[in-house]
mmCIF file of C-alpha atoms in Angstrom:
data_model
loop_
_atom_site.group_PDB
_atom_site.id
_atom_site.type_symbol
_atom_site.label_atom_id
_atom_site.label_comp_id
_atom_site.label_asym_id
_atom_site.label_seq_id
_atom_site.Cartn_x
_atom_site.Cartn_y
_atom_site.Cartn_z
ATOM 1 C CA MET A 19 11.123 -6.254 -20.897
ATOM 2 C CA GLY A 20 10.332 -7.125 -24.453
ATOM 3 C CA ALA A 21 9.227 -4.742 -27.139
ATOM 4 C CA THR A 22 5.597 -5.839 -26.976
ATOM 5 C CA THR A 23 5.497 -5.530 -23.194
ATOM 6 C CA ASP A 24 6.926 -2.010 -23.347
ATOM 7 C CA LYS A 25 4.408 -0.987 -25.990
ATOM 8 C CA LEU A 26 1.455 -2.409 -24.058
ATOM 9 C CA LYS A 27 2.509 -0.960 -20.707
ATOM 10 C CA GLY A 28 3.226 2.361 -22.396
ATOM 11 C CA ALA A 29 -0.203 2.478 -23.978
ATOM 12 C CA ALA A 30 -1.822 1.609 -20.643
ATOM 13 C CA ASN A 31 0.155 4.266 -18.761
ATOM 14 C CA SER A 32 -0.730 6.840 -21.385
ATOM 15 C CA ALA A 33 -4.449 6.008 -21.241
ATOM 16 C CA VAL A 34 -4.567 6.110 -17.434
ATOM 17 C CA GLY A 35 -2.581 9.343 -17.440
ATOM 18 C CA LYS A 36 -4.969 10.998 -19.871
ATOM 19 C CA ALA A 37 -7.916 9.935 -17.719
ATOM 20 C CA LYS A 38 -6.296 11.286 -14.535
ATOM 21 C CA GLU A 39 -5.472 14.539 -16.300
ATOM 22 C CA ALA A 40 -9.069 14.938 -17.492
ATOM 23 C CA VAL A 41 -10.509 14.157 -14.050
ATOM 24 C CA GLY A 42 -8.066 16.584 -12.452
ATOM 25 C CA LYS A 43 -9.038 19.358 -14.840
ATOM 26 C CA GLU A 44 -12.769 18.723 -14.448
ATOM 27 C CA SER A 45 -12.611 18.545 -10.667
ATOM 28 C CA GLY A 46 -10.291 21.535 -10.327
ATOM 29 C CA ASP A 47 -7.438 19.440 -8.905
ATOM 30 C CA PRO A 48 -4.238 20.750 -10.526
ATOM 31 C CA LYS A 49 -2.068 18.165 -8.735
ATOM 32 C CA LEU A 50 -4.061 15.270 -10.192
ATOM 33 C CA ALA A 51 -4.015 16.900 -13.620
ATOM 34 C CA ALA A 52 -0.228 17.305 -13.416
ATOM 35 C CA LYS A 53 0.257 13.711 -12.254
ATOM 36 C CA GLY A 54 -1.917 12.541 -15.121
ATOM 37 C CA ALA A 55 0.043 14.554 -17.656
ATOM 38 C CA ALA A 56 3.296 13.134 -16.287
ATOM 39 C CA GLN A 57 1.967 9.578 -16.470
ATOM 40 C CA ASP A 58 0.768 10.181 -20.034
ATOM 41 C CA THR A 59 4.250 11.355 -20.995
ATOM 42 C CA LYS A 60 5.843 8.374 -19.244
ATOM 43 C CA GLY A 61 3.551 6.067 -21.201
ATOM 44 C CA LYS A 62 4.410 7.694 -24.504
ATOM 45 C CA VAL A 63 8.141 7.344 -23.786
ATOM 46 C CA GLN A 64 7.696 3.727 -22.735
ATOM 47 C CA LYS A 65 5.729 2.960 -25.900
ATOM 48 C CA ALA A 66 8.408 4.618 -28.042
ATOM 49 C CA LYS A 67 11.053 2.531 -26.271
ATOM 50 C CA GLY A 68 9.134 -0.603 -27.239
ATOM 51 C CA GLU A 69 8.896 0.539 -30.835
ATOM 52 C CA VAL A 70 12.660 1.138 -30.942
ATOM 53 C CA LYS A 71 13.316 -2.317 -29.473
ATOM 54 C CA ASP A 72 10.975 -3.810 -32.054
ATOM 55 C CA ALA A 73 12.758 -2.037 -34.883
ATOM 56 C CA ILE A 74 16.154 -3.249 -33.631
ATOM 57 C CA GLU A 75 14.928 -6.820 -33.266
ATOM 58 C CA ASN A 76 13.475 -6.804 -36.772
ATOM 59 C CA ALA A 77 16.471 -5.129 -38.435
#
């Protein structure tokens, strides 16, 4: 995957994860909240990976 793709997918994963986490907390579903938090983290890592790729490509 390219840097832009990683950044976009990472941002999407993070946004969906945050939404799942919020819904899980509001509905009292700790499993959904935990899955959302994990997806948010995955998205942040994926976005950072894209930023690193971008920096390497532009160096």
